[in-house]
Tab-separated table of C-alpha atoms and ligand atoms in Angstrom:
chain	number	residue	atom	x	y	z
A	67	MET	CA	40.410	103.698	156.085
A	68	SER	CA	42.759	106.434	157.236
A	69	ASP	CA	46.125	104.535	156.600
A	70	ALA	CA	45.019	103.051	153.133
A	71	PRO	CA	47.878	104.271	150.476
A	72	LEU	CA	46.944	107.600	149.054
A	73	TYR	CA	47.863	107.072	145.413
A	74	LEU	CA	47.927	109.887	142.811
A	75	GLU	CA	48.355	107.649	139.516
A	76	PRO	CA	49.268	109.475	136.495
A	77	ARG	CA	46.977	109.955	133.602
A	78	LEU	CA	48.643	108.160	130.615
A	79	ALA	CA	47.814	108.351	126.908
A	80	PRO	CA	48.339	105.007	125.000
A	81	ARG	CA	51.749	106.187	123.517
A	82	PRO	CA	53.499	106.577	127.268
A	83	THR	CA	51.684	103.710	128.560
A	84	ALA	CA	53.255	101.419	125.772
A	85	LEU	CA	56.521	102.829	126.538
A	86	LEU	CA	56.467	102.134	130.253
A	87	ALA	CA	55.231	98.791	129.733
A	88	ASP	CA	58.502	98.164	127.782
A	89	GLY	CA	60.843	97.922	131.071
A	90	VAL	CA	63.612	96.240	129.136
A	91	PHE	CA	63.764	98.983	126.600
A	92	LEU	CA	63.850	101.870	129.349
A	93	HIS	CA	66.458	99.749	131.253
A	94	MET	CA	68.532	99.562	128.157
A	95	LEU	CA	68.205	103.536	127.614
A	96	VAL	CA	69.294	104.376	131.466
A	97	ASP	CA	72.220	101.785	131.328
A	98	ALA	CA	73.476	103.502	127.974
A	99	LEU	CA	72.851	107.286	128.829
A	100	GLY	CA	72.744	107.345	132.499
A	101	SER	CA	70.367	108.415	135.146
A	102	PRO	CA	68.557	110.648	135.338
A	103	LEU	CA	67.292	110.352	131.638
A	104	ASN	CA	64.422	112.298	129.929
A	105	VAL	CA	62.592	110.523	127.207
A	106	VAL	CA	60.652	112.460	124.635
A	107	LEU	CA	57.955	111.369	122.042
A	108	PRO	CA	58.018	113.794	119.121
A	109	ASP	CA	54.886	112.038	117.364
A	110	GLN	CA	52.594	112.990	120.652
A	111	ILE	CA	53.422	117.026	120.012
A	112	ALA	CA	52.266	116.631	116.489
A	113	GLU	CA	49.119	114.791	117.674
A	114	ASN	CA	48.582	117.339	120.503
A	115	ALA	CA	48.658	120.021	117.614
A	116	GLU	CA	46.257	118.331	115.480
A	117	ARG	CA	44.044	118.345	118.568
A	118	PHE	CA	44.141	122.376	118.690
A	119	ARG	CA	43.904	122.337	114.736
A	120	ASP	CA	40.582	120.149	114.854
A	121	VAL	CA	39.029	123.093	117.361
A	122	TYR	CA	40.021	125.898	114.929
A	123	ARG	CA	38.168	123.770	112.168
A	124	ARG	CA	35.518	123.163	114.561
A	125	HIS	CA	34.649	127.026	114.960
A	126	SER	CA	35.798	127.748	111.396
A	127	LEU	CA	38.749	129.822	112.611
A	128	SER	CA	41.958	130.168	110.628
A	129	GLY	CA	45.183	131.263	112.275
A	130	ARG	CA	48.157	129.386	113.829
A	131	ILE	CA	49.107	127.251	117.012
A	132	PHE	CA	52.547	128.786	118.179
A	133	PHE	CA	54.318	126.284	120.797
A	134	ALA	CA	55.581	128.051	123.693
A	135	HIS	CA	59.171	126.916	123.575
A	136	LYS	CA	59.932	127.662	127.141
A	137	ALA	CA	58.012	124.417	128.308
A	138	ASN	CA	60.686	122.302	126.906
A	139	ARG	CA	64.257	122.590	125.671
A	140	SER	CA	63.939	119.511	123.415
A	141	SER	CA	65.063	119.747	119.617
A	142	ALA	CA	63.283	116.621	118.862
A	143	LEU	CA	59.876	117.955	119.660
A	144	ILE	CA	60.537	121.335	117.862
A	145	ARG	CA	61.937	119.806	114.684
A	146	HIS	CA	58.884	117.529	114.678
A	147	LEU	CA	56.751	120.357	114.728
A	148	ALA	CA	58.125	122.312	112.448
A	149	ALA	CA	57.625	119.485	109.784
A	150	THR	CA	53.854	119.101	110.943
A	151	GLY	CA	52.996	122.298	108.312
A	152	PRO	CA	52.448	125.854	108.065
A	153	GLY	CA	49.344	125.944	110.723
A	154	THR	CA	52.089	125.305	113.489
A	155	GLY	CA	54.356	128.107	114.977
A	156	ILE	CA	56.683	128.710	117.671
A	157	ASP	CA	56.587	131.522	120.456
A	158	VAL	CA	60.106	132.215	121.572
A	159	ALA	CA	61.125	134.306	124.537
A	160	SER	CA	64.779	134.446	124.342
A	161	LEU	CA	67.677	134.804	122.014
A	162	GLY	CA	68.602	131.177	122.649
A	163	GLU	CA	65.039	129.978	121.740
A	164	LEU	CA	64.835	131.981	118.586
A	165	GLN	CA	68.236	130.791	117.407
A	166	HIS	CA	67.030	127.268	118.326
A	167	ALA	CA	63.523	127.555	116.418
A	168	LEU	CA	65.568	129.290	113.284
A	169	GLY	CA	67.465	126.046	113.425
A	170	ALA	CA	64.843	123.750	113.670
A	171	GLY	CA	63.455	124.730	110.383
A	172	PHE	CA	60.924	127.262	111.501
A	173	GLY	CA	60.700	130.327	109.236
A	174	ALA	CA	60.294	133.766	110.222
A	175	ASP	CA	56.694	133.884	109.567
A	176	ARG	CA	55.859	130.986	111.822
A	177	ILE	CA	57.689	132.566	114.801
A	178	VAL	CA	56.186	135.056	117.619
A	179	ALA	CA	58.693	136.634	119.698
A	180	THR	CA	56.997	137.232	123.388
A	181	GLY	CA	58.157	138.416	126.570
A	182	PRO	CA	60.409	141.150	127.619
A	183	LYS	CA	63.410	141.200	125.083
A	184	ASP	CA	67.203	142.129	125.379
A	185	PRO	CA	68.619	143.938	122.538
A	186	GLU	CA	70.325	141.117	120.767
A	187	PHE	CA	67.061	139.260	121.121
A	188	LEU	CA	65.335	142.014	119.523
A	189	TRP	CA	67.542	142.862	116.705
A	190	LEU	CA	67.870	139.031	115.502
A	191	ALA	CA	64.085	139.168	115.683
A	192	LEU	CA	63.698	142.282	113.596
A	193	LEU	CA	66.511	141.207	111.077
A	194	THR	CA	64.799	137.759	110.464
A	195	GLY	CA	61.346	139.163	110.238
A	196	VAL	CA	59.528	137.244	113.199
A	197	THR	CA	56.492	138.864	114.523
A	198	LEU	CA	56.967	140.685	117.511
A	199	ASN	CA	54.670	140.373	120.304
A	200	ALA	CA	55.335	143.509	122.061
A	201	ASP	CA	55.596	143.859	125.508
A	202	SER	CA	55.544	147.652	126.029
A	203	ALA	CA	55.645	150.853	124.611
A	204	GLY	CA	59.342	151.121	125.191
A	205	GLU	CA	59.864	147.875	123.309
A	206	LEU	CA	58.216	149.523	120.426
A	207	GLU	CA	60.311	152.547	120.833
A	208	GLN	CA	63.390	150.392	120.979
A	209	ALA	CA	62.258	148.193	117.909
A	210	ALA	CA	61.547	151.302	116.009
A	211	ALA	CA	64.997	152.708	116.824
A	212	LEU	CA	66.815	149.508	115.642
A	213	ILE	CA	64.826	149.152	112.605
A	214	ARG	CA	65.772	152.832	111.580
A	215	THR	CA	69.577	152.279	112.662
A	216	HIS	CA	70.021	149.344	110.856
A	217	GLY	CA	67.770	149.782	107.592
A	218	LEU	CA	65.740	146.830	108.381
A	219	ARG	CA	62.237	146.105	107.118
A	220	ARG	CA	59.056	147.143	108.871
A	221	VAL	CA	58.156	144.673	111.762
A	222	ARG	CA	54.492	143.136	112.310
A	223	VAL	CA	53.617	143.765	115.763
A	224	LEU	CA	51.300	142.298	118.133
A	225	LEU	CA	50.511	144.587	121.154
A	226	ARG	CA	50.468	142.456	124.547
A	227	LEU	CA	47.698	143.960	126.729
A	228	SER	CA	46.951	143.210	130.390
A	229	GLY	CA	44.790	144.443	133.116
A	230	PHE	CA	41.401	144.315	131.520
A	231	GLY	CA	38.125	145.583	132.860
A	232	THR	CA	34.580	144.451	132.178
A	233	PRO	CA	32.761	146.393	129.665
A	234	SER	CA	31.123	148.270	132.529
A	235	GLY	CA	34.426	149.068	133.945
A	236	VAL	CA	33.409	148.052	137.342
A	237	ARG	CA	34.963	145.213	137.911
A	238	ARG	CA	38.760	144.339	137.281
A	239	LEU	CA	40.694	141.344	136.606
A	240	SER	CA	41.671	140.363	139.971
A	241	ARG	CA	45.074	138.788	138.573
A	242	ARG	CA	47.851	141.564	137.553
A	243	SER	CA	50.853	140.664	135.345
A	244	ARG	CA	54.170	141.872	135.309
A	245	PHE	CA	53.910	141.547	131.443
A	246	GLY	CA	52.113	143.867	128.681
A	247	SER	CA	50.789	147.140	128.728
A	248	PRO	CA	47.775	148.186	130.536
A	249	ALA	CA	44.582	147.779	128.321
A	250	GLY	CA	43.400	151.254	129.748
A	251	SER	CA	46.469	153.007	128.079
A	252	LEU	CA	45.870	151.311	124.648
A	253	ASP	CA	45.398	154.904	123.174
A	254	ARG	CA	48.759	156.191	124.096
A	255	LEU	CA	50.089	152.532	122.777
A	256	LEU	CA	48.560	153.614	119.691
A	257	ASP	CA	50.111	156.801	119.275
A	258	THR	CA	53.532	155.138	119.781
A	259	VAL	CA	52.650	152.690	116.622
A	260	GLU	CA	51.494	155.615	114.562
A	261	ARG	CA	54.468	157.729	115.421
A	262	HIS	CA	56.603	154.774	113.753
A	263	GLY	CA	54.264	153.929	110.985
A	264	ASP	CA	57.329	153.393	108.979
A	265	GLN	CA	58.746	150.724	111.098
A	266	LEU	CA	55.917	149.233	112.777
A	267	GLU	CA	53.024	147.342	111.367
A	268	PRO	CA	50.304	146.412	114.138
A	269	ILE	CA	48.628	143.231	113.094
A	270	GLY	CA	46.536	142.826	116.241
A	271	VAL	CA	46.512	142.621	120.054
A	272	ALA	CA	47.457	139.853	122.555
A	273	TYR	CA	47.141	138.666	126.227
A	274	HIS	CA	48.670	135.672	128.216
A	275	LEU	CA	47.073	135.022	131.474
A	276	ASP	CA	48.490	132.391	133.914
A	277	THR	CA	45.636	131.302	135.320
A	278	THR	CA	43.320	128.256	135.113
A	279	SER	CA	40.073	130.356	135.249
A	280	PRO	CA	38.104	130.477	131.852
A	281	ASP	CA	36.108	133.774	133.390
A	282	GLU	CA	39.177	135.702	133.628
A	283	LYS	CA	40.304	134.555	130.285
A	284	ALA	CA	36.803	135.507	128.714
A	285	ILE	CA	37.213	138.854	130.210
A	286	ALA	CA	40.528	139.366	128.818
A	287	PHE	CA	39.446	137.902	125.136
A	288	ALA	CA	36.377	140.384	124.985
A	289	GLY	CA	38.731	143.111	125.992
A	290	CYS	CA	41.118	142.238	123.320
A	291	LEU	CA	38.049	142.178	120.643
A	292	ARG	CA	37.388	145.749	121.859
A	293	ALA	CA	40.941	146.892	121.368
A	294	MET	CA	40.734	145.420	117.878
A	295	GLU	CA	37.897	147.869	117.375
A	296	GLU	CA	39.806	150.782	118.853
A	297	LEU	CA	42.686	149.858	116.105
A	298	ARG	CA	40.209	149.810	113.352
A	299	LEU	CA	38.953	153.327	114.689
A	300	ARG	CA	42.358	154.707	114.467
A	301	GLY	CA	42.748	153.640	110.927
A	302	PHE	CA	44.950	150.462	111.160
A	303	ASP	CA	43.970	146.955	109.946
A	304	PRO	CA	44.142	144.581	112.758
A	305	ARG	CA	44.094	141.136	111.807
A	306	ALA	CA	45.166	138.714	114.351
A	307	LEU	CA	44.293	137.983	117.987
A	308	ASP	CA	46.537	136.443	120.050
A	309	ILE	CA	45.092	134.482	123.136
A	310	GLY	CA	48.503	133.406	124.699
A	311	GLY	CA	48.701	129.934	126.330
A	312	GLY	CA	47.483	128.576	129.793
A	313	PHE	CA	44.936	125.600	128.677
A	314	GLY	CA	46.419	123.468	130.948
A	315	VAL	CA	46.815	119.841	131.487
A	316	GLY	CA	45.169	117.120	133.350
A	317	TYR	CA	47.977	115.236	135.302
A	318	LEU	CA	46.346	112.596	137.282
A	319	ALA	CA	43.931	109.715	136.167
A	320	HIS	CA	41.128	109.767	138.971
A	321	ALA	CA	39.440	112.558	140.249
A	322	ALA	CA	38.623	110.637	143.516
A	323	GLN	CA	42.251	110.062	144.241
A	324	TRP	CA	43.048	113.828	144.142
A	325	ASP	CA	39.870	114.564	146.306
A	326	ARG	CA	40.931	112.319	148.624
A	327	TYR	CA	44.547	113.243	148.801
A	328	THR	CA	43.758	116.984	149.199
A	329	THR	CA	41.249	115.869	152.139
A	330	ALA	CA	43.776	114.257	153.776
A	331	LEU	CA	46.519	116.754	153.248
A	332	THR	CA	44.119	118.930	154.909
A	333	ASP	CA	43.569	116.494	157.963
A	334	ALA	CA	47.132	116.260	158.537
A	335	VAL	CA	47.687	120.098	158.624
A	336	LEU	CA	44.976	120.169	160.995
A	337	GLY	CA	46.752	117.471	163.066
A	338	ARG	CA	43.894	114.897	162.580
A	339	ARG	CA	45.985	112.629	161.139
A	340	PRO	CA	49.816	111.767	160.708
A	341	PRO	CA	52.039	113.965	158.417
A	342	LEU	CA	51.611	113.408	154.740
A	343	THR	CA	55.008	114.929	153.915
A	344	TRP	CA	58.755	115.342	155.116
A	345	GLY	CA	58.589	117.632	158.052
A	346	GLY	CA	54.709	118.344	158.059
A	347	HIS	CA	55.050	120.722	155.299
A	348	GLY	CA	51.548	121.802	154.336
A	349	TYR	CA	52.022	122.922	150.393
A	350	GLY	CA	50.846	126.607	151.527
A	351	LEU	CA	48.279	125.407	154.286
A	352	HIS	CA	48.897	125.799	158.030
A	353	ALA	CA	46.739	125.462	161.308
A	354	GLU	CA	46.399	128.312	163.580
A	355	GLY	CA	44.584	127.323	166.855
A	356	GLY	CA	42.664	124.549	165.109
A	357	THR	CA	41.537	126.626	162.001
A	358	LEU	CA	43.142	125.926	158.344
A	359	ARG	CA	44.913	128.983	157.275
A	360	GLY	CA	46.612	130.012	154.017
A	361	THR	CA	45.962	128.723	150.476
A	362	LEU	CA	46.972	125.197	148.618
A	363	GLY	CA	49.785	126.217	146.399
A	364	LEU	CA	49.269	123.222	144.015
A	365	TYR	CA	48.341	122.922	140.443
A	366	PRO	CA	45.074	121.267	140.193
A	367	ALA	CA	46.435	117.957	139.228
A	368	HIS	CA	43.216	116.382	138.170
A	369	ARG	CA	41.343	118.645	136.002
A	370	GLU	CA	38.445	117.265	133.201
A	371	VAL	CA	38.702	120.287	130.495
A	372	THR	CA	42.038	121.140	129.318
A	373	GLY	CA	44.345	121.249	126.111
A	374	ALA	CA	42.544	121.568	122.915
A	375	ALA	CA	39.168	120.946	124.683
A	376	TYR	CA	39.735	123.997	127.172
A	377	LEU	CA	40.134	126.263	123.906
A	378	ASP	CA	37.051	124.776	122.602
A	379	ASP	CA	35.156	125.652	125.688
A	380	LEU	CA	36.734	129.029	125.670
A	381	LEU	CA	35.469	129.795	122.268
A	382	SER	CA	31.893	128.688	122.901
A	383	ARG	CA	31.593	130.762	125.834
A	384	PRO	CA	29.608	134.041	125.449
A	385	ALA	CA	31.725	137.230	125.536
A	386	PRO	CA	30.996	138.900	129.032
A	387	GLY	CA	28.646	141.719	128.625
A	388	LEU	CA	27.769	140.544	124.627
A	389	ASP	CA	25.856	137.125	124.926
A	390	ARG	CA	27.190	136.019	121.872
A	391	PRO	CA	30.437	133.162	121.823
A	392	LEU	CA	33.675	134.583	121.654
A	393	GLY	CA	34.538	132.145	118.695
A	394	THR	CA	31.485	133.793	116.839
A	395	LEU	CA	32.945	137.229	117.297
A	396	LEU	CA	36.022	136.224	116.065
A	397	LEU	CA	34.764	135.030	113.029
A	398	GLU	CA	32.697	137.693	112.318
A	399	GLY	CA	35.749	140.178	112.592
A	400	LEU	CA	37.423	138.021	110.067
A	401	TYR	CA	40.233	137.795	112.686
A	402	ASP	CA	42.956	135.013	112.624
A	403	LEU	CA	43.275	133.239	116.142
A	404	TYR	CA	46.952	132.897	117.420
A	405	THR	CA	47.246	130.643	120.495
A	406	GLU	CA	50.527	129.867	122.442
A	407	PRO	CA	50.041	126.584	124.132
A	408	GLY	CA	53.126	125.489	125.933
A	409	ARG	CA	52.212	123.112	128.810
A	410	ALA	CA	49.365	121.728	126.738
A	411	LEU	CA	51.262	120.857	123.774
A	412	THR	CA	53.580	119.015	125.644
A	413	ASP	CA	51.141	116.805	127.224
A	414	GLN	CA	52.161	113.175	127.393
A	415	CYS	CA	55.313	114.257	125.290
A	416	GLY	CA	57.955	112.905	127.869
A	417	ILE	CA	58.539	111.056	130.922
A	418	SER	CA	61.654	111.583	133.382
A	419	LEU	CA	63.527	108.179	134.554
A	420	ALA	CA	65.641	107.869	137.689
A	421	ARG	CA	67.478	104.834	138.935
A	422	VAL	CA	66.791	103.873	142.488
A	423	LEU	CA	70.428	103.993	144.354
A	424	ASP	CA	69.453	102.951	147.677
A	425	VAL	CA	66.530	102.184	150.011
A	426	ARG	CA	66.739	102.284	153.696
A	427	SER	CA	64.423	102.943	156.811
A	428	THR	CA	64.917	105.417	159.600
A	429	ASP	CA	64.589	104.796	163.240
A	430	GLY	CA	61.082	105.957	162.923
A	431	GLY	CA	60.102	103.237	160.526
A	432	GLU	CA	60.080	105.611	157.339
A	433	HIS	CA	61.295	104.563	153.994
A	434	LEU	CA	63.816	106.636	152.492
A	435	VAL	CA	64.399	105.959	148.475
A	436	ARG	CA	67.702	107.890	147.349
A	437	LEU	CA	67.683	108.523	143.454
A	438	ALA	CA	70.192	109.207	140.777
A	439	MET	CA	68.289	112.466	140.225
A	440	ASN	CA	67.723	115.683	142.137
A	441	ALA	CA	64.697	118.073	142.531
A	442	GLY	CA	65.983	120.157	139.750
A	443	ASP	CA	65.852	117.195	137.473
A	444	VAL	CA	62.188	116.711	137.935
A	445	SER	CA	60.795	119.892	138.943
A	446	LEU	CA	57.163	118.606	139.531
A	447	GLU	CA	56.937	119.964	142.958
A	448	ASP	CA	58.503	123.540	142.036
A	449	HIS	CA	55.573	123.551	139.576
A	450	GLY	CA	52.977	122.523	142.131
A	451	VAL	CA	52.448	119.105	140.466
A	452	LEU	CA	51.753	116.073	142.737
A	453	MET	CA	51.667	112.689	140.799
A	454	ASP	CA	53.349	109.288	141.717
A	455	PRO	CA	56.173	107.918	139.607
A	456	VAL	CA	55.784	104.658	138.001
A	457	LEU	CA	57.848	101.722	139.195
A	458	VAL	CA	59.824	100.038	136.333
A	459	PRO	CA	61.382	96.977	138.026
A	460	ARG	CA	64.745	95.799	136.993
A	461	ALA	CA	63.972	92.186	137.963
A	462	PRO	CA	60.714	90.540	139.453
A	463	ALA	CA	59.655	91.499	142.969
A	464	PRO	CA	61.460	89.512	145.523
A	465	ALA	CA	58.976	87.309	147.401
A	466	GLY	CA	56.634	88.703	150.045
A	467	ALA	CA	57.595	92.393	148.818
A	468	ASP	CA	54.441	93.545	147.190
A	469	ALA	CA	52.541	95.589	149.602
A	470	PRO	CA	52.173	99.027	149.252
A	471	VAL	CA	54.488	101.293	151.048
A	472	GLY	CA	54.807	105.133	151.872
A	473	VAL	CA	58.248	106.407	150.882
A	474	HIS	CA	60.076	109.814	150.808
A	475	LEU	CA	62.148	110.406	147.564
A	476	MET	CA	65.413	111.925	148.312
A	477	GLY	CA	67.586	113.463	145.621
A	478	ASN	CA	71.410	113.117	144.879
A	479	LEU	CA	72.655	116.293	146.400
A	480	CYS	CA	74.184	116.587	149.828
A	481	LEU	CA	71.578	118.962	150.915
A	482	GLU	CA	68.611	118.520	153.410
A	483	ALA	CA	66.216	120.095	151.181
A	484	ASP	CA	67.047	118.012	148.098
A	485	LEU	CA	63.589	115.865	148.157
A	486	VAL	CA	62.615	114.946	144.868
A	487	THR	CA	59.063	115.644	146.452
A	488	ARG	CA	58.248	116.683	150.218
A	489	ARG	CA	55.462	114.340	149.971
A	490	THR	CA	55.041	110.930	151.308
A	491	VAL	CA	54.579	108.927	147.898
A	492	PHE	CA	52.967	105.795	147.948
A	493	LEU	CA	54.083	103.028	145.800
A	494	PRO	CA	52.535	99.475	145.188
A	495	ARG	CA	55.737	98.006	146.813
A	496	LEU	CA	59.117	99.015	148.164
A	497	PRO	CA	61.401	99.428	145.080
A	498	CYS	CA	64.964	97.968	145.123
A	499	PRO	CA	68.207	99.417	144.197
A	500	GLY	CA	68.353	99.149	140.217
A	501	ASP	CA	64.792	99.701	139.832
A	502	LEU	CA	63.764	102.757	137.927
A	503	LEU	CA	61.177	105.406	138.776
A	504	ALA	CA	59.526	106.828	135.881
A	505	PHE	CA	58.267	110.153	136.355
A	506	ALA	CA	55.030	110.508	133.569
A	507	ASN	CA	54.085	113.648	131.783
A	508	THR	CA	57.446	115.963	132.806
A	509	ALA	CA	57.688	117.511	129.262
A	510	GLY	CA	55.755	120.566	130.056
A	511	TYR	CA	58.141	122.729	132.535
A	512	CYS	CA	59.403	119.672	134.802
A	513	MET	CA	61.663	117.990	132.641
A	514	ASP	CA	64.671	120.806	131.938
A	515	PHE	CA	63.243	123.873	133.059
A	516	GLY	CA	65.169	123.933	136.403
A	517	ALA	CA	67.877	121.489	135.865
A	518	THR	CA	71.444	122.518	137.002
A	519	ARG	CA	74.767	121.099	137.311
A	520	ALA	CA	74.592	121.410	141.131
A	521	GLN	CA	77.398	119.507	142.791
A	522	GLN	CA	78.649	118.324	139.437
A	523	GLN	CA	75.909	116.119	139.160
A	524	PRO	CA	75.163	115.232	135.475
A	525	VAL	CA	72.277	117.020	133.645
A	526	ALA	CA	69.699	114.439	132.272
A	527	ARG	CA	70.429	113.682	128.699
A	528	LYS	CA	67.486	113.430	126.289
A	529	ALA	CA	66.206	110.689	124.341
A	530	ALA	CA	63.727	110.888	121.599
A	531	VAL	CA	61.859	107.796	120.940
A	532	ARG	CA	59.371	106.509	118.449
A	533	ARG	CA	57.415	103.174	117.911
A	534	ASP	CA	57.751	101.252	114.771
A	535	GLY	CA	54.263	99.480	112.895
A	536	ASP	CA	55.398	96.332	114.712
A	537	GLY	CA	55.454	97.949	118.300
A	538	SER	CA	59.186	98.030	118.961
A	539	TRP	CA	60.729	101.113	120.254
A	540	HIS	CA	63.549	102.985	118.579
A	541	TRP	CA	65.722	106.038	119.814
A	542	CYS	CA	68.336	108.593	119.245
A	543	LEU	CA	69.851	111.517	121.279
A	544	ASP	CA	67.584	114.425	121.102
A	545	GLU	CA	69.898	116.633	119.126
A	546	GLN	CA	70.193	113.948	116.516
A	547	TYR	CA	66.642	113.706	115.918
A	548	TRP	CA	65.288	114.993	112.536
A	549	PRO	CA	61.658	114.076	111.187
A	550	ILE	CA	63.055	112.180	108.146
A	551	THR	CA	64.632	108.675	108.303
A	552	ARG	CA	68.388	108.035	107.266
A	553	THR	CA	67.587	107.620	103.853
A	554	GLY	CA	65.492	110.743	103.432
A	555	GLY	CA	62.017	109.428	103.621
A	556	PRO	CA	59.254	110.453	106.007
A	557	GLN	CA	59.144	108.965	109.226
A	558	ALA	CA	56.757	105.972	109.244
B	132	PLP	C1	54.724	130.556	129.287
B	132	PLP	C2	53.724	131.283	127.979
B	132	PLP	C3	52.912	130.942	127.096
B	132	PLP	C4	52.921	129.174	127.681
B	132	PLP	O1	51.967	128.965	128.772
B	132	PLP	P1	51.230	127.602	129.261
B	132	PLP	O2	50.529	127.766	130.415
B	132	PLP	O3	52.723	126.840	129.226
B	132	PLP	O4	50.285	127.297	127.991
B	132	PLP	C5	52.096	131.574	126.251
B	132	PLP	N1	52.405	132.917	126.062
B	132	PLP	C6	53.430	133.454	126.722
B	132	PLP	C7	53.759	134.998	126.591
B	132	PLP	C8	54.112	132.972	127.878
B	132	PLP	O5	54.847	133.604	128.533
């Protein structure tokens, strides 16, 4: 039936499931700390890192998992991760992130500095002795000059490459990157490294591709293995291959809901059914004379193979043109594997809560739900993630108010464009003022990446929560969280 509710229910791990079931606790938190409110689950990031470590073990690989800090600003998450052991590190991409990582307890040997770097960031990275994931030849020159000028120690560098071709050189990666040096100019890059041999110690090469495609990643991976060989031939001693992040998250619980939704969206764009979005927005699709045009600009919200399983799959793939698994080639080269998961390590690590302020109907019979939150506070939409919020009622539903309903979620800014999502969201019933909507799985990029103080609305506070053996929840402010108890013992 075309008007059956098009739910997109979130996939929920046991920990967030239990948290969302405790409505009394969540209402208590929002009453105390205000709406919007972000809640993070430090134990979950440790569990996720352990899953990645399992994959390393399965492939007999040594190396390190560097959490890409930019996915979330939380202190609790990175302090907890810092306490999980030497196998986990952190990838920082700004001066502030580096300071935050050092302050959370990561030693320099567990930090890699990525992305283009401004001089202060570069200087602090060099002074503290973190590994430099170098973005360009210019950055290498700059680093060498700073080391000479300030009498600093030689720095370990990874050479970030991009734009790999297949071995035959015929096909090129379609995806270009603003970051990294062209793989084809490795020789010139190595000239630079050689020239500054007293300042730069190349320990290997790196890539990071913002794609879900394992085929593209396998091409880059194999390209990096060839580059390692070139380093060897030039007399260097490369020992680490950094394959970046992009292992992904599966956001939705049911593949069938995602298929049904995207089909319905296509039908709506073609005018075969009423719009599914505010103002007929098509998420990149539009109709031209009855034909569908454009490409769907959305994250593939239902994915089967993500996170650690995606890494496992990648390592098991034959290297393009070599027919031997990438993981085996890595092992034979005695290379360490570095990974930089961001989104995947924050999977299930947080939820964003918003109080319902107002519910009304338009003349056209559409339901508008206004939230004490704006689009910057939960930037699911910005990141192309479509997923339903979970209704956390304040009181039992009013009699007769339990029919599924399509609503539009409005933000707290006086801007026509401030929609928390442009999509019509289907809920099991119409919410009431005072209820909470919980956006699940927002810890990766969707929680605080785009948060602003627009219109002086409050930026969400962050609470870290943990569950006792007896099932009761405890919380503290994110910045108050340390992975020890008040009496100095380990957390249970
Ligand atoms: C953003 C980024 C990552 C993390 O990417 P995810 O898709 O979140 O895993 C890793 N490495 C670099 C260099 C990045 O810029």
